[in-house]
Tab-separated table of C-alpha atoms in Angstrom:
chain	number	residue	atom	x	y	z
A	124	MET	CA	74.720	-19.360	10.466
A	125	GLN	CA	75.070	-23.066	11.085
A	126	HIS	CA	73.196	-25.242	13.488
A	127	ALA	CA	74.409	-28.320	15.246
A	128	VAL	CA	73.061	-31.562	13.969
A	129	GLY	CA	69.931	-32.453	15.890
A	130	ALA	CA	69.378	-28.912	17.223
A	131	PRO	CA	65.886	-27.638	16.654
A	132	LEU	CA	65.532	-25.107	13.865
A	133	PRO	CA	63.940	-21.710	14.667
A	134	PRO	CA	60.236	-21.655	13.895
A	135	PRO	CA	59.472	-20.347	10.406
A	136	HIS	CA	57.695	-16.978	10.083
A	137	GLN	CA	53.970	-17.436	9.590
A	138	PRO	CA	51.417	-14.839	8.669
A	139	GLY	CA	49.767	-13.385	11.696
A	140	HIS	CA	52.722	-14.135	14.033
A	141	ALA	CA	55.176	-11.439	15.067
A	142	ALA	CA	58.824	-12.041	14.223
A	143	THR	CA	61.377	-12.499	17.018
A	144	GLY	CA	64.018	-9.997	17.997
A	145	TRP	CA	63.839	-6.219	17.641
A	146	THR	CA	60.612	-6.399	15.656
A	147	ASN	CA	58.753	-7.532	18.778
A	148	GLN	CA	60.034	-4.503	20.634
A	149	ALA	CA	59.109	-2.198	17.770
A	150	ALA	CA	55.629	-3.600	17.771
A	151	ALA	CA	55.389	-3.005	21.499
A	152	HIS	CA	56.284	0.688	21.074
A	153	HIS	CA	54.232	1.225	17.895
A	154	PRO	CA	51.014	-0.680	18.319
A	155	GLY	CA	48.806	-0.984	15.229
A	156	PRO	CA	45.245	0.275	14.958
A	157	PRO	CA	42.750	-1.341	17.307
A	158	PRO	CA	40.899	-4.256	15.841
A	159	PRO	CA	37.672	-3.224	14.166
A	160	GLN	CA	34.567	-3.582	16.233
A	161	GLY	CA	31.050	-4.229	14.971
A	162	PRO	CA	28.308	-1.615	15.265
A	163	PRO	CA	26.392	-1.494	18.497
A	164	PRO	CA	23.267	-3.596	18.507
A	165	ALA	CA	20.407	-1.752	16.809
A	166	ALA	CA	17.401	-0.756	18.846
A	167	PRO	CA	14.164	-2.464	17.850
A	168	PRO	CA	12.203	-0.421	15.257
A	169	ALA	CA	9.269	1.590	16.440
A	170	PRO	CA	5.827	0.174	15.663
A	171	GLY	CA	4.782	0.989	12.110
A	172	TRP	CA	8.328	1.910	10.995
A	173	VAL	CA	9.084	1.056	7.376
A	174	PRO	CA	12.616	1.014	5.869
A	175	PRO	CA	13.043	3.891	3.387
A	176	GLU	CA	13.862	1.573	0.502
A	177	THR	CA	10.458	-0.119	0.647
A	178	THR	CA	7.156	1.177	-0.705
A	179	GLY	CA	5.481	0.952	2.674
A	180	HIS	CA	2.112	-0.327	3.719
A	181	ILE	CA	-0.844	1.625	5.012
A	182	HIS	CA	-3.592	-0.198	6.830
A	183	LEU	CA	-6.942	0.847	5.369
A	184	PRO	CA	-10.311	0.479	7.028
A	185	PRO	CA	-12.251	-2.463	5.608
A	186	GLY	CA	-15.063	-1.597	3.236
A	187	ALA	CA	-18.504	-2.056	4.733
A	188	PRO	CA	-22.004	-1.486	3.324
A	189	VAL	CA	-22.529	2.212	2.797
A	190	ALA	CA	-24.888	3.668	5.382
A	191	ALA	CA	-27.372	6.391	4.597
A	192	PRO	CA	-25.698	9.822	4.645
A	193	ALA	CA	-26.471	12.204	7.463
A	194	PRO	CA	-29.310	14.620	6.671
A	195	ALA	CA	-28.146	17.953	5.316
A	196	PRO	CA	-29.971	21.286	5.288
A	197	ALA	CA	-32.253	21.582	2.284
A	198	PRO	CA	-30.905	23.886	-0.425
A	199	ALA	CA	-32.385	27.333	-0.626
A	200	PRO	CA	-35.121	27.850	-3.253
A	201	HIS	CA	-33.685	28.827	-6.595
A	202	THR	CA	-34.839	29.638	-10.053
A	203	ALA	CA	-31.794	28.792	-12.156
A	204	PRO	CA	-30.738	25.148	-12.584
A	205	GLY	CA	-27.948	24.204	-10.245
A	206	SER	CA	-27.955	27.395	-8.172
A	207	GLY	CA	-28.658	25.680	-4.836
A	208	SER	CA	-26.127	24.948	-2.104
A	209	GLY	CA	-25.449	21.436	-3.385
A	210	THR	CA	-23.839	18.545	-1.542
A	211	GLY	CA	-20.901	20.571	-0.235
A	212	THR	CA	-18.345	18.286	1.384
A	213	ALA	CA	-20.668	15.344	2.088
A	214	THR	CA	-19.273	11.862	1.488
A	215	LEU	CA	-21.683	10.157	-0.910
A	216	ALA	CA	-22.280	6.994	-2.908
A	217	VAL	CA	-24.262	7.856	-6.054
A	218	LEU	CA	-25.683	5.654	-8.803
A	219	LEU	CA	-26.384	7.558	-12.029
A	220	ILE	CA	-28.897	5.638	-14.153
A	221	GLY	CA	-29.698	6.290	-17.783
A	222	PRO	CA	-30.039	4.838	-21.285
A	223	ALA	CA	-27.216	4.693	-23.807
A	224	GLY	CA	-26.583	8.229	-25.015
A	225	ALA	CA	-27.959	9.948	-21.911
A	226	GLY	CA	-24.501	11.277	-21.079
A	227	LYS	CA	-24.324	9.576	-17.701
A	228	THR	CA	-20.635	8.608	-17.942
A	229	THR	CA	-19.592	12.092	-19.058
A	230	VAL	CA	-21.708	13.805	-16.395
A	231	ALA	CA	-20.549	11.400	-13.669
A	232	ARG	CA	-16.899	12.014	-14.493
A	233	TYR	CA	-17.400	15.787	-14.595
A	234	TRP	CA	-19.292	15.816	-11.286
A	235	ALA	CA	-16.612	13.691	-9.629
A	236	SER	CA	-13.791	15.857	-10.998
A	237	ASN	CA	-15.265	19.147	-9.770
A	238	ARG	CA	-16.226	18.356	-6.184
A	239	ARG	CA	-14.429	19.943	-3.252
A	240	VAL	CA	-13.732	16.566	-1.634
A	241	PRO	CA	-12.069	13.404	-3.002
A	242	THR	CA	-14.533	11.644	-5.307
A	243	ALA	CA	-14.087	8.617	-7.573
A	244	HIS	CA	-15.963	7.668	-10.735
A	245	ILE	CA	-16.712	3.994	-11.396
A	246	SER	CA	-18.236	3.042	-14.743
A	247	LEU	CA	-19.821	-0.392	-14.976
A	248	ASP	CA	-19.159	-0.601	-18.721
A	249	ASP	CA	-15.461	0.050	-18.164
A	250	VAL	CA	-15.282	-2.687	-15.532
A	251	ARG	CA	-17.188	-5.160	-17.719
A	252	GLU	CA	-14.674	-4.565	-20.502
A	253	TRP	CA	-11.799	-5.599	-18.274
A	254	VAL	CA	-12.631	-9.030	-19.668
A	255	CYS	CA	-10.703	-9.139	-22.950
A	256	ALA	CA	-10.675	-12.709	-24.247
A	257	GLY	CA	-14.128	-14.182	-23.896
A	258	PHE	CA	-15.972	-10.907	-23.326
A	259	ALA	CA	-19.698	-11.650	-23.470
A	260	ASP	CA	-21.179	-8.617	-25.207
A	261	PRO	CA	-24.870	-8.202	-24.312
A	262	GLN	CA	-25.412	-6.774	-27.792
A	263	SER	CA	-24.819	-10.263	-29.119
A	264	GLY	CA	-27.588	-11.589	-26.901
A	265	TRP	CA	-28.358	-11.746	-23.199
A	266	ASN	CA	-27.378	-15.237	-22.062
A	267	ASP	CA	-25.955	-16.983	-19.017
A	268	GLN	CA	-22.403	-15.840	-19.778
A	269	SER	CA	-23.260	-12.173	-20.343
A	270	GLU	CA	-25.401	-12.194	-17.195
A	271	ALA	CA	-22.598	-13.793	-15.182
A	272	GLN	CA	-20.083	-11.189	-16.390
A	273	TYR	CA	-22.526	-8.401	-15.606
A	274	ARG	CA	-23.080	-9.710	-12.074
A	275	LEU	CA	-19.319	-10.027	-11.559
A	276	ALA	CA	-18.699	-6.470	-12.787
A	277	ARG	CA	-21.435	-5.083	-10.567
A	278	ARG	CA	-20.044	-6.921	-7.543
A	279	THR	CA	-16.561	-5.578	-8.364
A	280	CYS	CA	-17.925	-2.025	-8.619
A	281	GLY	CA	-19.745	-2.440	-5.312
A	282	PHE	CA	-16.592	-3.708	-3.616
A	283	ALA	CA	-14.627	-0.728	-4.938
A	284	ALA	CA	-17.325	1.727	-3.854
A	285	ARG	CA	-17.423	0.350	-0.297
A	286	ASN	CA	-13.663	0.625	0.004
A	287	PHE	CA	-13.599	4.171	-1.327
A	288	LEU	CA	-16.333	5.223	1.092
A	289	ALA	CA	-14.660	3.480	4.039
A	290	ASN	CA	-11.578	5.602	3.384
A	291	GLY	CA	-13.364	8.913	3.039
A	292	ILE	CA	-13.640	9.062	-0.757
A	293	SER	CA	-17.056	9.615	-2.319
A	294	CYS	CA	-17.928	7.706	-5.464
A	295	ILE	CA	-20.375	7.882	-8.332
A	296	LEU	CA	-21.247	4.804	-10.365
A	297	ASP	CA	-23.071	4.768	-13.683
A	298	ASP	CA	-25.130	1.985	-15.236
A	299	ALA	CA	-28.139	1.481	-17.489
A	300	VAL	CA	-30.399	0.012	-14.805
A	301	PHE	CA	-33.803	-1.098	-16.084
A	302	PRO	CA	-36.877	-0.678	-13.859
A	303	ASP	CA	-38.487	-3.818	-15.276
A	304	ARG	CA	-35.545	-6.233	-15.163
A	305	PRO	CA	-34.726	-7.754	-11.773
A	306	VAL	CA	-31.471	-9.322	-12.999
A	307	VAL	CA	-29.967	-5.905	-13.667
A	308	GLY	CA	-32.171	-4.028	-11.229
A	309	LEU	CA	-31.607	-1.488	-8.515
A	310	GLY	CA	-31.858	-4.053	-5.724
A	311	GLY	CA	-28.612	-5.694	-6.808
A	312	TRP	CA	-26.754	-2.402	-6.572
A	313	LYS	CA	-28.118	-1.752	-3.091
A	314	ARG	CA	-27.036	-5.217	-1.960
A	315	HIS	CA	-23.474	-4.665	-3.193
A	316	VAL	CA	-23.018	-1.038	-2.130
A	317	GLY	CA	-25.374	-0.550	0.812
A	318	PRO	CA	-28.554	1.250	1.838
A	319	GLY	CA	-26.860	4.643	1.567
A	320	LEU	CA	-26.667	4.440	-2.233
A	321	LEU	CA	-28.390	7.454	-3.829
A	322	PRO	CA	-29.830	6.652	-7.292
A	323	VAL	CA	-30.603	9.409	-9.809
A	324	VAL	CA	-32.019	8.904	-13.311
A	325	LEU	CA	-30.649	10.873	-16.252
A	326	LEU	CA	-33.263	10.759	-19.011
A	327	PRO	CA	-33.140	13.218	-21.917
A	328	GLY	CA	-35.497	13.024	-24.889
A	329	LEU	CA	-35.258	10.225	-27.439
A	330	GLU	CA	-33.946	12.488	-30.198
A	331	ILE	CA	-31.061	13.548	-27.945
A	332	VAL	CA	-29.941	10.007	-27.090
A	333	LEU	CA	-30.191	9.009	-30.772
A	334	GLU	CA	-27.991	11.946	-31.723
A	335	ARG	CA	-25.411	11.175	-29.042
A	336	ASN	CA	-25.410	7.476	-29.818
A	337	ALA	CA	-24.633	8.251	-33.478
A	338	GLU	CA	-21.377	9.894	-32.348
A	339	ARG	CA	-20.169	6.727	-30.616
A	340	THR	CA	-17.806	4.113	-32.038
A	341	GLY	CA	-17.060	0.460	-31.374
A	342	ASN	CA	-19.295	-1.724	-29.237
A	343	ARG	CA	-20.549	1.344	-27.345
A	344	ARG	CA	-22.629	2.330	-30.383
A	345	LEU	CA	-26.059	0.714	-30.668
A	346	SER	CA	-28.592	0.567	-33.461
A	347	ASP	CA	-31.358	3.166	-33.460
A	348	GLU	CA	-33.875	0.419	-32.717
A	349	GLU	CA	-31.954	-0.687	-29.627
A	350	VAL	CA	-31.581	2.890	-28.386
A	351	ALA	CA	-35.289	3.550	-28.809
A	352	GLY	CA	-36.190	0.314	-27.024
A	353	ILE	CA	-33.891	1.071	-24.090
A	354	HIS	CA	-35.145	4.644	-23.836
A	355	GLY	CA	-38.756	3.462	-23.776
A	356	ARG	CA	-38.064	1.026	-20.970
A	357	MET	CA	-36.222	3.713	-18.965
A	358	ALA	CA	-39.446	5.747	-18.957
A	359	GLY	CA	-40.653	3.205	-16.403
A	360	TRP	CA	-38.679	5.139	-13.778
A	361	TYR	CA	-41.306	7.860	-13.873
A	362	GLY	CA	-43.538	7.330	-10.880
A	363	SER	CA	-40.877	5.240	-9.099
A	364	GLY	CA	-40.000	7.948	-6.602
A	365	LEU	CA	-36.457	8.331	-7.911
A	366	PRO	CA	-35.295	11.813	-8.931
A	367	ILE	CA	-35.195	12.198	-12.724
A	368	ILE	CA	-33.189	14.812	-14.618
A	369	ASP	CA	-34.155	15.661	-18.198
A	370	ASN	CA	-30.883	17.069	-19.503
A	371	SER	CA	-32.075	17.509	-23.075
A	372	LYS	CA	-31.272	21.242	-22.984
A	373	TYR	CA	-28.403	21.196	-20.492
A	374	ASP	CA	-24.705	21.068	-21.204
A	375	VAL	CA	-22.461	18.847	-19.081
A	376	GLU	CA	-21.590	21.558	-16.544
A	377	THR	CA	-25.216	22.541	-15.987
A	378	THR	CA	-26.308	18.907	-15.708
A	379	ALA	CA	-23.635	18.295	-13.067
A	380	ARG	CA	-24.852	21.283	-11.030
A	381	VAL	CA	-28.443	20.098	-11.240
A	382	LEU	CA	-27.308	16.629	-10.183
A	383	ASP	CA	-25.559	18.105	-7.154
A	384	ASP	CA	-28.704	19.940	-6.092
A	385	VAL	CA	-30.846	16.842	-6.612
A	386	LEU	CA	-28.461	14.853	-4.425
A	387	ALA	CA	-28.594	17.523	-1.709
A	388	ARG	CA	-32.378	17.182	-1.609
A	389	ALA	CA	-32.072	13.381	-1.584
A	390	ILE	CA	-29.801	13.582	1.469
A	391	ALA	CA	-32.307	15.771	3.269
A	392	SER	CA	-35.205	13.502	2.294
A	393	PRO	CA	-33.987	10.068	1.099
A	394	PRO	CA	-36.156	8.560	-1.659
A	395	VAL	CA	-38.231	5.469	-0.923
A	396	TYR	CA	-37.849	2.771	-3.578
């Protein structure tokens, strides 16, 4: 087909433009699919909604100083160790005191593992050893650095205990608290945990702690002289008003049952110290 000189040429076909002629009519009779439309606007999420691909976030009550537990009925008289009614489902904060080799960490873990309600075990020695490089071992001498690390560990344990208690989880802490040493004394624990802290002393005979200490390894094992010195100072708890358990002839299970009964009596009649 020829065009006269100067006549305008037909517009070239461009993408997105329909061609002229019969194709326009065909398009009119056979329309294509409707243009895609976006999804309708989403409704605002409900308060507290978390997308499924995230881990979520649960608001926890802030930890506050632990108040004294509510009085519980005194356990019935019994003749066999640990045969009383015990603490039941009470939410408690317990401090188990004792010399190296007394078995306080083992007993605390067993007691916490066998309660009918959620219970956590917090060991001060474990928390102190979170410090790897630069750990100030008190066995190398009690100085400003070892005291500072001890204070920090105790404050960390107290913070953890308050948060556990605020969220309905009991806790038992263990530490070798000396009755004659204010720096590592009971008052510091009460300041960090609260007035509801229930202290109990675990104090078997010297020959027992020497035997148990001999089975230890690493920096948890002390010399016989150190063990004897610590044990002698722990005897200062006698006459303090704190409950004392001599577990020289008890296994771990029996000691834990006796501890539970002692705590039940402490709830009914809190010790004065």
